CSV table of C-alpha atoms and ligand atoms in Angstrom, one decimal:
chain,number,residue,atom,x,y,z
A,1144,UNK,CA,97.5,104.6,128.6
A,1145,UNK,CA,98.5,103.5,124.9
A,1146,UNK,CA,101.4,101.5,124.6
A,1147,UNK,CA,104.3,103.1,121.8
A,1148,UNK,CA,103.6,99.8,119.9
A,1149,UNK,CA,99.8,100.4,120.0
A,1150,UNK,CA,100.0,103.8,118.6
A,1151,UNK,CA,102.4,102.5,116.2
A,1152,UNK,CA,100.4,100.3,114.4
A,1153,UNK,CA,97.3,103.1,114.4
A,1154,UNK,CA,99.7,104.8,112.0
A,1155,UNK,CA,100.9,102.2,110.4
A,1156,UNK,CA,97.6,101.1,109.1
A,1157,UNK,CA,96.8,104.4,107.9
A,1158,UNK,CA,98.8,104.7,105.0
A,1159,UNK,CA,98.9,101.5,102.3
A,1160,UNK,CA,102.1,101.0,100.0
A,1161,UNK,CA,102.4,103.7,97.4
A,1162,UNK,CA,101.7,103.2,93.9
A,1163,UNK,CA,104.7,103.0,91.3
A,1164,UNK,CA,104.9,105.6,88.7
A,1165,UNK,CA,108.1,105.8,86.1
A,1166,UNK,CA,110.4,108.7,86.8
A,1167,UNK,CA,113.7,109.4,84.5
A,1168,UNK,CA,117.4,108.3,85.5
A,1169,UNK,CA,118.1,112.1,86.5
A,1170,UNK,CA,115.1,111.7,89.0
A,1171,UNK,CA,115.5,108.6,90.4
A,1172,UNK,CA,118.3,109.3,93.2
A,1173,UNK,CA,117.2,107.8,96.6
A,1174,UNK,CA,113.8,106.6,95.0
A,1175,UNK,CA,112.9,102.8,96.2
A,1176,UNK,CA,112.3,100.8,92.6
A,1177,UNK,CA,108.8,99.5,92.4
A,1178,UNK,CA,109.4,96.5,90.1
A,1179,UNK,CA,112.6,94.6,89.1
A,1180,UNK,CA,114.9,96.1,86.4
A,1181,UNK,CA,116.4,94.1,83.8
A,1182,UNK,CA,119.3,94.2,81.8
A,1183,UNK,CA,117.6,95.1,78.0
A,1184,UNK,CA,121.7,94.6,76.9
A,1185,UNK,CA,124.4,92.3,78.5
A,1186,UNK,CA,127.2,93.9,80.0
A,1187,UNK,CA,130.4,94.4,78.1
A,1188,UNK,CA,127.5,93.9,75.4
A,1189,UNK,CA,130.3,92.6,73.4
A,1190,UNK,CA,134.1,92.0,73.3
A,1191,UNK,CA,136.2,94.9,73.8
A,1192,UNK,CA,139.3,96.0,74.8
A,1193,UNK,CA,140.5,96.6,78.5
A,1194,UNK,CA,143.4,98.4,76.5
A,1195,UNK,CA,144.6,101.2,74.3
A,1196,UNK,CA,146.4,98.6,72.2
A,1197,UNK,CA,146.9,96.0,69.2
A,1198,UNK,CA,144.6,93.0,69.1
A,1199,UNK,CA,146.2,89.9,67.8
A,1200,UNK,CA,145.9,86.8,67.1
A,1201,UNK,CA,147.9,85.2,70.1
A,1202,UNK,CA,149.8,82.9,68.3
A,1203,UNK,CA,151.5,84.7,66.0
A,1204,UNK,CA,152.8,87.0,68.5
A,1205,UNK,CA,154.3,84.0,70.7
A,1206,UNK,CA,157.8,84.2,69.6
A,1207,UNK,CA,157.8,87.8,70.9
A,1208,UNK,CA,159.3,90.2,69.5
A,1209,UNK,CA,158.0,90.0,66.4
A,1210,UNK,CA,157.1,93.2,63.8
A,1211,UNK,CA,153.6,92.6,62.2
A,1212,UNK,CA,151.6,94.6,59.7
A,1213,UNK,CA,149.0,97.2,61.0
A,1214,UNK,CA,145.8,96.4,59.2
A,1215,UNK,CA,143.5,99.1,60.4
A,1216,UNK,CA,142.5,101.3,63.2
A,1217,UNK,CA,139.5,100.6,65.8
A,1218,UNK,CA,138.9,103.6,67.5
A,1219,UNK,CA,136.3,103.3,70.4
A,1220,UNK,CA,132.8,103.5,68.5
A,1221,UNK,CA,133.5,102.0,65.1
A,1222,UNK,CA,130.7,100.0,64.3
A,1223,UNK,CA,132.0,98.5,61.5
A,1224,UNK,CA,134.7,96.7,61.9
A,1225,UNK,CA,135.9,93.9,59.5
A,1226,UNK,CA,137.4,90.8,60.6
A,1227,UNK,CA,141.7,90.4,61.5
A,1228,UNK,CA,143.1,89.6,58.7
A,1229,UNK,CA,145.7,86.8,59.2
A,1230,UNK,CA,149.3,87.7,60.0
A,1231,UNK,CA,148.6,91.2,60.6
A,1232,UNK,CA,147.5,93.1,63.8
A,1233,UNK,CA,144.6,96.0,64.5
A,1234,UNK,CA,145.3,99.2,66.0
A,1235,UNK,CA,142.8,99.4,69.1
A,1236,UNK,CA,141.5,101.7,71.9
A,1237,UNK,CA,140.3,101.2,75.0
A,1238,UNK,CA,136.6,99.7,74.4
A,1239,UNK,CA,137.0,99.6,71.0
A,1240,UNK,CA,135.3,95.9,69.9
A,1241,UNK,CA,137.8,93.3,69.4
A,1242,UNK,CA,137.6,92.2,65.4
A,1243,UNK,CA,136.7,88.8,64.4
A,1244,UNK,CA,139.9,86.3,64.6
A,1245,UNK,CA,142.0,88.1,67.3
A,1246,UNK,CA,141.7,86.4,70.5
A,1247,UNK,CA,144.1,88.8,72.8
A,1248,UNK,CA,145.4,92.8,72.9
A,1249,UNK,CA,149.1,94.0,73.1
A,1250,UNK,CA,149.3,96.8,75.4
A,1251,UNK,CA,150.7,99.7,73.6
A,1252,UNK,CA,153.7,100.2,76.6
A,1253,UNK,CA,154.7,96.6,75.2
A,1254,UNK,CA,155.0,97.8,71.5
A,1255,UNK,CA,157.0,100.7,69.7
A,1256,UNK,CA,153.1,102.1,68.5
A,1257,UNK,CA,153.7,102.1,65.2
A,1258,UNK,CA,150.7,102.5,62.6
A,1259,UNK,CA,152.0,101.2,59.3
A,1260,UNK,CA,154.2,98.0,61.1
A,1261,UNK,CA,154.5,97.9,65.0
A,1262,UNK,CA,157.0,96.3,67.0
A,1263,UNK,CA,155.6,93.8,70.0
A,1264,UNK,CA,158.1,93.1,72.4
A,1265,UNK,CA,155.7,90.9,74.3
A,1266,UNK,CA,153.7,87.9,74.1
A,1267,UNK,CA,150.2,87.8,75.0
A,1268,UNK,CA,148.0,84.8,76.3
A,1269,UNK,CA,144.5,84.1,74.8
A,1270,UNK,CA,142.0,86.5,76.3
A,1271,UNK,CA,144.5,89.2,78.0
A,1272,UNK,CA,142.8,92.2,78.1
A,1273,UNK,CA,139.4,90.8,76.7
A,1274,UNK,CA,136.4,92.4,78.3
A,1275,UNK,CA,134.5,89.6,77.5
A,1276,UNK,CA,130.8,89.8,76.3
A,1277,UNK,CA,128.3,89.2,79.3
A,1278,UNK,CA,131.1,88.7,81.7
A,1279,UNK,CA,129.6,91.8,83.8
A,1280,UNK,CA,125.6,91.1,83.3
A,1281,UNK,CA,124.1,89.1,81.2
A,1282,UNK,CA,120.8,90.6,79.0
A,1283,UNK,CA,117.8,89.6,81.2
A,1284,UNK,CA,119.4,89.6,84.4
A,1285,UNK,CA,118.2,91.2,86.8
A,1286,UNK,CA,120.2,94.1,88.3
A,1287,UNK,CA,118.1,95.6,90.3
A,1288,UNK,CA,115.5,93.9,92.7
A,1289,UNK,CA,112.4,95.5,93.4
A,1290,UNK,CA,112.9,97.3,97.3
A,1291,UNK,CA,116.2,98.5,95.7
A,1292,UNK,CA,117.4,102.1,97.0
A,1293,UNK,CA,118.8,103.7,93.5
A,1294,UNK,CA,122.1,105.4,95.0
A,1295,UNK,CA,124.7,106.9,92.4
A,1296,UNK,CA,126.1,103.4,91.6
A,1297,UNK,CA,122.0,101.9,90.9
A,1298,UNK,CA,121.4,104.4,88.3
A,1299,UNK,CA,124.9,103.9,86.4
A,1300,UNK,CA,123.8,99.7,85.9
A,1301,UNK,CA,120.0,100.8,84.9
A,1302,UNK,CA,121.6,103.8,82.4
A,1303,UNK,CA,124.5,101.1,81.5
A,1304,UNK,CA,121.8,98.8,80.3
A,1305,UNK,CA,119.2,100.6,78.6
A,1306,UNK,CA,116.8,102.3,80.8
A,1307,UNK,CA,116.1,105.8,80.6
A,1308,UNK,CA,113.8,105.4,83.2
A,1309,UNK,CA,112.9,103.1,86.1
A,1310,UNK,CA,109.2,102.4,88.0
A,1311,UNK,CA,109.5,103.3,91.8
A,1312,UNK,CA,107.7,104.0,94.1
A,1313,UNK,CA,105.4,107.2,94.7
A,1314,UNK,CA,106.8,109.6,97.0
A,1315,UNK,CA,103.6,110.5,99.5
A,1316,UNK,CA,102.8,113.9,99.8
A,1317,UNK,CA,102.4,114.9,103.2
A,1318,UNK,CA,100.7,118.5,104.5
A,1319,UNK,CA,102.8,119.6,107.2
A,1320,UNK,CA,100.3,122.6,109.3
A,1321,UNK,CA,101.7,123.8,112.9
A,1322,UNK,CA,98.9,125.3,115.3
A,1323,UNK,CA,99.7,128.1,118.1
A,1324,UNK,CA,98.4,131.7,118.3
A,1325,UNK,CA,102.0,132.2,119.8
A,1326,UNK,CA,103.9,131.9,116.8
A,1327,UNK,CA,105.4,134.3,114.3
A,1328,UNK,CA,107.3,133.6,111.1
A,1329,UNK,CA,111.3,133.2,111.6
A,1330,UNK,CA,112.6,137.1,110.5
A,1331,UNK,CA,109.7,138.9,112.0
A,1332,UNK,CA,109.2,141.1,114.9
A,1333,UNK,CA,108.7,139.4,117.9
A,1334,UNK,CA,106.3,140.7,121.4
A,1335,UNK,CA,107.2,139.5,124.6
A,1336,UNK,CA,105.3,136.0,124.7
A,1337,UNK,CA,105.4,135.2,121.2
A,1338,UNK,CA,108.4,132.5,119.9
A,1339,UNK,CA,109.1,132.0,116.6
A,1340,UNK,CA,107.6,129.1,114.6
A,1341,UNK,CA,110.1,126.3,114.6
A,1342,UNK,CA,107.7,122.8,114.4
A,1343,UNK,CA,106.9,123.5,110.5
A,1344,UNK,CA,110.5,123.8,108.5
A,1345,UNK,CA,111.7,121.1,111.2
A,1346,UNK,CA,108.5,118.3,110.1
A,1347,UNK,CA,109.3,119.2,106.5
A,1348,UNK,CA,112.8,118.6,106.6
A,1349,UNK,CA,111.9,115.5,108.4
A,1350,UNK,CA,108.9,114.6,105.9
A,1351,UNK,CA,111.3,115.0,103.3
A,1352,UNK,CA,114.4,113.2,105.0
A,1353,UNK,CA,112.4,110.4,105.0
A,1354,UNK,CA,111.8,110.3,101.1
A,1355,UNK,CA,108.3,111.7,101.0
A,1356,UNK,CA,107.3,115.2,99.7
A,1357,UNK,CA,106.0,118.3,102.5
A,1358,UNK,CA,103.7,120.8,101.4
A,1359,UNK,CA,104.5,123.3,104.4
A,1360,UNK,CA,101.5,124.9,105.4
A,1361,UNK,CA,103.1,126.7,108.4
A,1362,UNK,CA,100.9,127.6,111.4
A,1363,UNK,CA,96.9,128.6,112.2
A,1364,UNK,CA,96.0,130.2,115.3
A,1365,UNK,CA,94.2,128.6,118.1
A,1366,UNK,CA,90.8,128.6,116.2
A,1367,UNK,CA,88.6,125.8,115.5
A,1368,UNK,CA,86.5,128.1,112.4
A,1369,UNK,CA,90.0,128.5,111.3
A,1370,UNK,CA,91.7,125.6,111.8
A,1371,UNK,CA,88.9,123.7,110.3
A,1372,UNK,CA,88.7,125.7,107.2
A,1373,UNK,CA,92.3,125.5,106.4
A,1374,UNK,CA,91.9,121.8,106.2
A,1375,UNK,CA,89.0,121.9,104.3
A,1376,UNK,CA,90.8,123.8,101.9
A,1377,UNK,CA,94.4,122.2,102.0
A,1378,UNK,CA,94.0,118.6,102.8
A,1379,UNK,CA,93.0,117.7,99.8
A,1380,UNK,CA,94.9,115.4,97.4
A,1381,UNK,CA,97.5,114.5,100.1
A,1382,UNK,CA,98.2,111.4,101.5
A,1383,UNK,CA,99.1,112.7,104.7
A,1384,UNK,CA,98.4,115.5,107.1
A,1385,UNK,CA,100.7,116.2,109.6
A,1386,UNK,CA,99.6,118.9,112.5
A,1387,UNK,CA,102.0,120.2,115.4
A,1388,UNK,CA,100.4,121.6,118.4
A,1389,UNK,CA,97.1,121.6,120.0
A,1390,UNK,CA,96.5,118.1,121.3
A,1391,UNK,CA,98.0,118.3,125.4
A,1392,UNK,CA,95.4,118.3,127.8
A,1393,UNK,CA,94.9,122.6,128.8
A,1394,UNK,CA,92.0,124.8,127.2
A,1395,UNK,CA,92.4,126.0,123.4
A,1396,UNK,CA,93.5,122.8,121.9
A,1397,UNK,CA,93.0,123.8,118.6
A,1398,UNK,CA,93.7,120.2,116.8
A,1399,UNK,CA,91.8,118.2,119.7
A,1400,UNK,CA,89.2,120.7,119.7
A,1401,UNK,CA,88.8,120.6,115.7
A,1402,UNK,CA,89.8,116.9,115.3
A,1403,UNK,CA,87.9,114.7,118.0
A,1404,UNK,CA,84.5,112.7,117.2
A,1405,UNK,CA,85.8,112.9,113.3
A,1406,UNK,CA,87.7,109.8,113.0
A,1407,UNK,CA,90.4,111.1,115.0
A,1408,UNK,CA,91.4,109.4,118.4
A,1409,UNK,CA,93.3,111.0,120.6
A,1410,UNK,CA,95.4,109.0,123.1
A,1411,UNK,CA,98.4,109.4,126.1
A,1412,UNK,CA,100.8,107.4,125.1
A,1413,UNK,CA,103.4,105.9,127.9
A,1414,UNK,CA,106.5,107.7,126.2
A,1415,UNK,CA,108.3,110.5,126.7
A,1416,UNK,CA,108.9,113.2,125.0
A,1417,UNK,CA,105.7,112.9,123.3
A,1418,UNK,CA,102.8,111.6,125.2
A,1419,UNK,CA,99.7,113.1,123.7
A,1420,UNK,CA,99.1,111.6,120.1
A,1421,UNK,CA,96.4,111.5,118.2
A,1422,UNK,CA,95.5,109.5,114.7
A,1423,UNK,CA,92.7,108.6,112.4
A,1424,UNK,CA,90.8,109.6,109.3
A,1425,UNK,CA,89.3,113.0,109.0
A,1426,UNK,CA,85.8,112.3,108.4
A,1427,UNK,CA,86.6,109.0,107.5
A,1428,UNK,CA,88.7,110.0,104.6
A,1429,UNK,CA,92.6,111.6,104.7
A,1430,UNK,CA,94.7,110.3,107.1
A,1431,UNK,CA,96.1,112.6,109.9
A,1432,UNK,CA,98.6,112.3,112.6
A,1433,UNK,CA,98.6,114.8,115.3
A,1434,UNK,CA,102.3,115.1,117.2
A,1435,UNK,CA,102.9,117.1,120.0
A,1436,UNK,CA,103.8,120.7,119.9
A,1437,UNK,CA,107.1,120.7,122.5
A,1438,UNK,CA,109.8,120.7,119.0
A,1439,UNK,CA,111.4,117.6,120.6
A,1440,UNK,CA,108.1,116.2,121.5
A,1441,UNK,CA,107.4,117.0,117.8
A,1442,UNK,CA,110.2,115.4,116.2
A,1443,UNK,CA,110.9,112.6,118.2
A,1444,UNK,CA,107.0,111.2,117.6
A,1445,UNK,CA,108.1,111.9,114.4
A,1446,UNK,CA,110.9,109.5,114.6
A,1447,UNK,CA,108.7,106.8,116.2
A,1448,UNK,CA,105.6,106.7,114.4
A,1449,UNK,CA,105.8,108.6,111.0
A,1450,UNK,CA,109.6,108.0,109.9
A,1451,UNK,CA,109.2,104.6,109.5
A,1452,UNK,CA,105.5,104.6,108.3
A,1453,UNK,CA,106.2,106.8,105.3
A,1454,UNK,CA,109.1,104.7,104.2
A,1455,UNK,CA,107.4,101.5,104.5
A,1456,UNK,CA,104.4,103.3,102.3
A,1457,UNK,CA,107.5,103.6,100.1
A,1458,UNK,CA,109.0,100.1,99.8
A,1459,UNK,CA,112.0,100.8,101.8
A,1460,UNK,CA,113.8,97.6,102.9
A,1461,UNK,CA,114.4,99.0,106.3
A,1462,UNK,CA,112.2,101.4,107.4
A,1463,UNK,CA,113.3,101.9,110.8
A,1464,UNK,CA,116.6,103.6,111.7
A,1465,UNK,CA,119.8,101.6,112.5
A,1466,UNK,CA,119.7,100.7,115.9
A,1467,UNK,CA,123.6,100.1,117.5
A,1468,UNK,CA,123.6,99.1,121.4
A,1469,UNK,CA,125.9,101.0,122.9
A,1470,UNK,CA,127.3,102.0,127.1
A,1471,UNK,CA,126.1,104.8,128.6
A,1472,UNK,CA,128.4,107.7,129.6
A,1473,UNK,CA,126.9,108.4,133.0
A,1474,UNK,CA,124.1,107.4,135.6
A,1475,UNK,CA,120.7,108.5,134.9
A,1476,UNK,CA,117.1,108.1,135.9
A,1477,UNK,CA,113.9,107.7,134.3
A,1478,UNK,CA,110.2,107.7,135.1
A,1479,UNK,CA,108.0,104.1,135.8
A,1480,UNK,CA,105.8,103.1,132.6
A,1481,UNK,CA,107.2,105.4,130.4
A,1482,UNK,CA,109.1,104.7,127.6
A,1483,UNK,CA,111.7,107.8,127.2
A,1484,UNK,CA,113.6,108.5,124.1
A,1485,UNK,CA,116.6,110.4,125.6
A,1486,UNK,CA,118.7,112.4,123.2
A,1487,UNK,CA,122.7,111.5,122.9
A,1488,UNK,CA,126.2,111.8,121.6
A,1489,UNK,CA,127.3,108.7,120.3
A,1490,UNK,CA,131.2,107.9,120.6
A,1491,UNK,CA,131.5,105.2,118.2
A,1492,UNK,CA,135.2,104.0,118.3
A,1493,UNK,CA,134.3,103.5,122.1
A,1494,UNK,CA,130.9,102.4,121.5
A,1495,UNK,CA,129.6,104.7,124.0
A,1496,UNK,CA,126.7,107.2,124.2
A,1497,UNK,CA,126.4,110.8,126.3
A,1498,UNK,CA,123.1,112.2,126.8
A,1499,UNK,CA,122.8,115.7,125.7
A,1500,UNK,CA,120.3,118.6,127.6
A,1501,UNK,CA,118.5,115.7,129.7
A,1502,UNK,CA,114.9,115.1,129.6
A,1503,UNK,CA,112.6,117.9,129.0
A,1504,UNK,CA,111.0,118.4,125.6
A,1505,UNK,CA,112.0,122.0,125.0
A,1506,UNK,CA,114.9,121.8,124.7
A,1507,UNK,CA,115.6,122.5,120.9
A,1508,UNK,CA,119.1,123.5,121.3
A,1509,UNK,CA,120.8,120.3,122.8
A,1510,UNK,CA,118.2,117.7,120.0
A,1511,UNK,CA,120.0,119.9,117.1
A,1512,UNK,CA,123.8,118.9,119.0
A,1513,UNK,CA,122.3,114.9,119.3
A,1514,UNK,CA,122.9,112.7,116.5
A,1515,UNK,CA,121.4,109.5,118.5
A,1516,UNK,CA,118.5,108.9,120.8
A,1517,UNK,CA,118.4,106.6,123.5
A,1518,UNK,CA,116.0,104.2,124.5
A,1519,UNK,CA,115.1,103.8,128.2
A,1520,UNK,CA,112.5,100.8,128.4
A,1521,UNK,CA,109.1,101.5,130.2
A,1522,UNK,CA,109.9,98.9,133.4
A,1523,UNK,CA,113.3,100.8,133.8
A,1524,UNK,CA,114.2,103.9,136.7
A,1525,UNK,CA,117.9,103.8,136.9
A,1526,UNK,CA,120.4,103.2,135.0
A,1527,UNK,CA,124.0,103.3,136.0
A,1528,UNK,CA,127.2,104.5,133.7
A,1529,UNK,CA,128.4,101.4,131.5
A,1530,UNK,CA,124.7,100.5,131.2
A,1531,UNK,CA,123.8,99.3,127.9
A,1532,UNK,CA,121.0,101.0,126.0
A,1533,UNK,CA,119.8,100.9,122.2
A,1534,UNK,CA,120.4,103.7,120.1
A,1535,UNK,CA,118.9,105.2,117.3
A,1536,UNK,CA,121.2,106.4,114.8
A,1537,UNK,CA,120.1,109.7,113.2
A,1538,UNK,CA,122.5,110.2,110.6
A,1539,UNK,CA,122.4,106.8,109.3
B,3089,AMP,P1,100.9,122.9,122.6
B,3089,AMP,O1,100.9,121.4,122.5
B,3089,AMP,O2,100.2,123.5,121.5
B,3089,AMP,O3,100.3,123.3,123.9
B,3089,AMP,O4,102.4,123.4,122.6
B,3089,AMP,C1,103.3,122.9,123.5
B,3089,AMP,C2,104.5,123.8,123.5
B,3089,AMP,O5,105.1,123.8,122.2
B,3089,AMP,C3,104.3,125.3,123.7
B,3089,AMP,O6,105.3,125.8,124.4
B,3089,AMP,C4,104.2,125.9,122.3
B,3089,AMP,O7,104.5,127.2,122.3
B,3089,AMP,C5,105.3,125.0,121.6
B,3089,AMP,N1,105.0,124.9,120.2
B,3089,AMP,C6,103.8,124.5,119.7
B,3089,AMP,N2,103.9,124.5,118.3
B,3089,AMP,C7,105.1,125.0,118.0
B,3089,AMP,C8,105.7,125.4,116.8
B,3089,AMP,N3,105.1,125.1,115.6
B,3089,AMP,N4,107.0,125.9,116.8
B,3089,AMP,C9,107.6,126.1,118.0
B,3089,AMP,N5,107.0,125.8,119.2
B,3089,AMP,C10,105.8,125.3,119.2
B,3090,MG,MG1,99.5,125.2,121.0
């Protein structure tokens, strides 16, 4: 039997970092950046004001209050503003540059706002209410590392300092196909013996989760001719073919059937749910996985060998979900030499974890109520309540 670790790194070496490509600002949420971004401006990129004010000179307002002339307005966005002259004050707003020669700004709540001669109750120190030049960033810093996840606060510093757009990585496409003559489209009739297809929106939402694109192919019969010529057709130009289905060890496994002797192995691996995989190149050339078609089997291979294999393919600077250790809620047991991936209910506040619908990996119902899985290691057959287990968080 394959180890989890074993089939983990057959994946893993079939898809290579993606390329960068530039994407605009508007595009760019949850991308990973490809290359370092640098500031093209400093940040203020020059002296403004923290206040809707008076700049002054500082110490000719010391013996507060004084009256002193207005000499002009700066509104914010005046781009041409003349220097202070001496023994007069400018009107300012709030980012509005400071002029040449004042050095501080009068809050306007400390003044009686007048426009021809204002009042200034207060005093003001050198520098109050200065947004200094550079204090922020300064032009040819780098804000952004390279690995960087652009979230709603990345893309404000890259817009703030010139970009328009920003390299990152590729997203890789991935051809999501299920397999089953059982299955029939969600919304249509249903015989007795047919279920409805579940495997394909559920990979694609996972696909996608995960930062790479699906191309949803939903399902082929249990045909080789067919199965074959869909591929033919379809997985072309991806980076990634992902079938459900069709690889457990009965008669009519389509994928096995289709897939084995072409540069895909197929392997029992010592997990549960989830123990026949299968991976390699078709003919050498695209790379496909081949998961399980029990929907937990499905997604939880998912989460242990693609998940993390198509965000490392897209620079992210922790593929793998957060793992928290946490006590378990009651006793359980598990099988010898398999590695199981129970699904859970984590408590957080009391840093404990229920398991949810048990073992078996039909059971679509209870994964959609889980928001962790559990790990049970392969040497382990019992664990009592208060154990401690690792747990994969699945909405971090
Ligand atoms: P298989 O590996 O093809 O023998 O499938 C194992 C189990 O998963 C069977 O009960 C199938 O009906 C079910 N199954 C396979 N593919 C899907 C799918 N795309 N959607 C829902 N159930 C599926
Ligand atoms: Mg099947």
């Amino acid at each position: 039997m394959t180890t989890v670790e074993e089939h983990r790194a057959v994946v893993a070496s079939l898809l290579a970092p993606m390329p960068a490509e530039e994407v605009a600002l508007y595009d760019a949420r949850g991308r990973v950046l490809a290359a370092d971004v640098v500031a093209a401006t400093a940040l203020p990129s020059f002296d403004n004001s923290a206040m809707d004010g008076y700049a002054v000179r500082a110490a000719e307002v010391a013996g507060a209050p004084v009256a002193l002339p207005v000499a002009f307005d700066i509104p914010a966005g005046r781009t041409d503003v003349p220097p202070l002259p001496e023994g007069a004050v400018a009107r300012i707003m709030t980012g509005a540059p400071v002029p040449e020669g004042a050095d501080a700004i009068v809050p306007v709540e400390q003044t009686d706002g007048g426009t021809e001669v204002v009042a200034l109750k207060a005093a003001a120190e050198v520098g109050t209410y200065v947004r200094r030049a550079g204090e922020d960033v300064a032009a040819g810093d780098v804000v952004l590392a390279a690995g960087t996840v652009l979230g709603p606060a990345q893309i404000g510093v890259a817009a703030a300092t010139g970009h328009a757009r920003v390299p990152v990585r590729r997203r890789p496409v991935v051809l999501v196909l299920s397999t089953g003559s059982e299955l029939v489209a969600p919304g249509a009739p249903l015989q007795h013996g047919q279920i409805y297809e579940s495997n394909g929106p559920m990979l694609a939402a996972a696909v996608e989760d995960a930062g790479a694109r699906a191309q949803l192919l939903r399902f082929v019969p249990d045909d080789v001719e067919q199965f074959l010529a869909v591929l033919a057709e379809r997985a072309v130009g991806v980076d990634l073919v992902l079938t459900s289905g069709g690889v457990s060890a009965g008669a009519y496994e389509v994928v096995k059937d289709a897939l084995a002797g072409r540069g895909v192995t197929f392997d029992k691996v010592a997990m549960q749910p989830g123990g026949p995989q299968g991976a390699g190149r078709l003919d050498g050339g695209v790379p496909v996985v081949t998961l399980p078609g029990n929907p937990v089997s499905s997604l939880v291979s998912f989460e242990v060998f693609v998940r993390p294999v198509l965000r490392a393919a897209l620079g992210h600077p922790h593929p793998e979900r957060p793992v928290v250790v946490a006590r378990l809620a009651q006793r359980l047991t598990s099988p010898s030499g398999r590695r199981q991936f129970r699904r859970g209910v984590l408590d957080a506040r009391e840093g404990t974890v229920a398991e949810i619908g048990g073992p078996p990996s039909h059971l679509l119902g209870s994964l959609a109520k889980a928001d962790c899985l559990f790990v049970v290691p392969e040497d382990v057959t019992e664990l009592v309540a208060g154990s401690e287990v690792a747990v994969w968080l699945l909405d971090g």
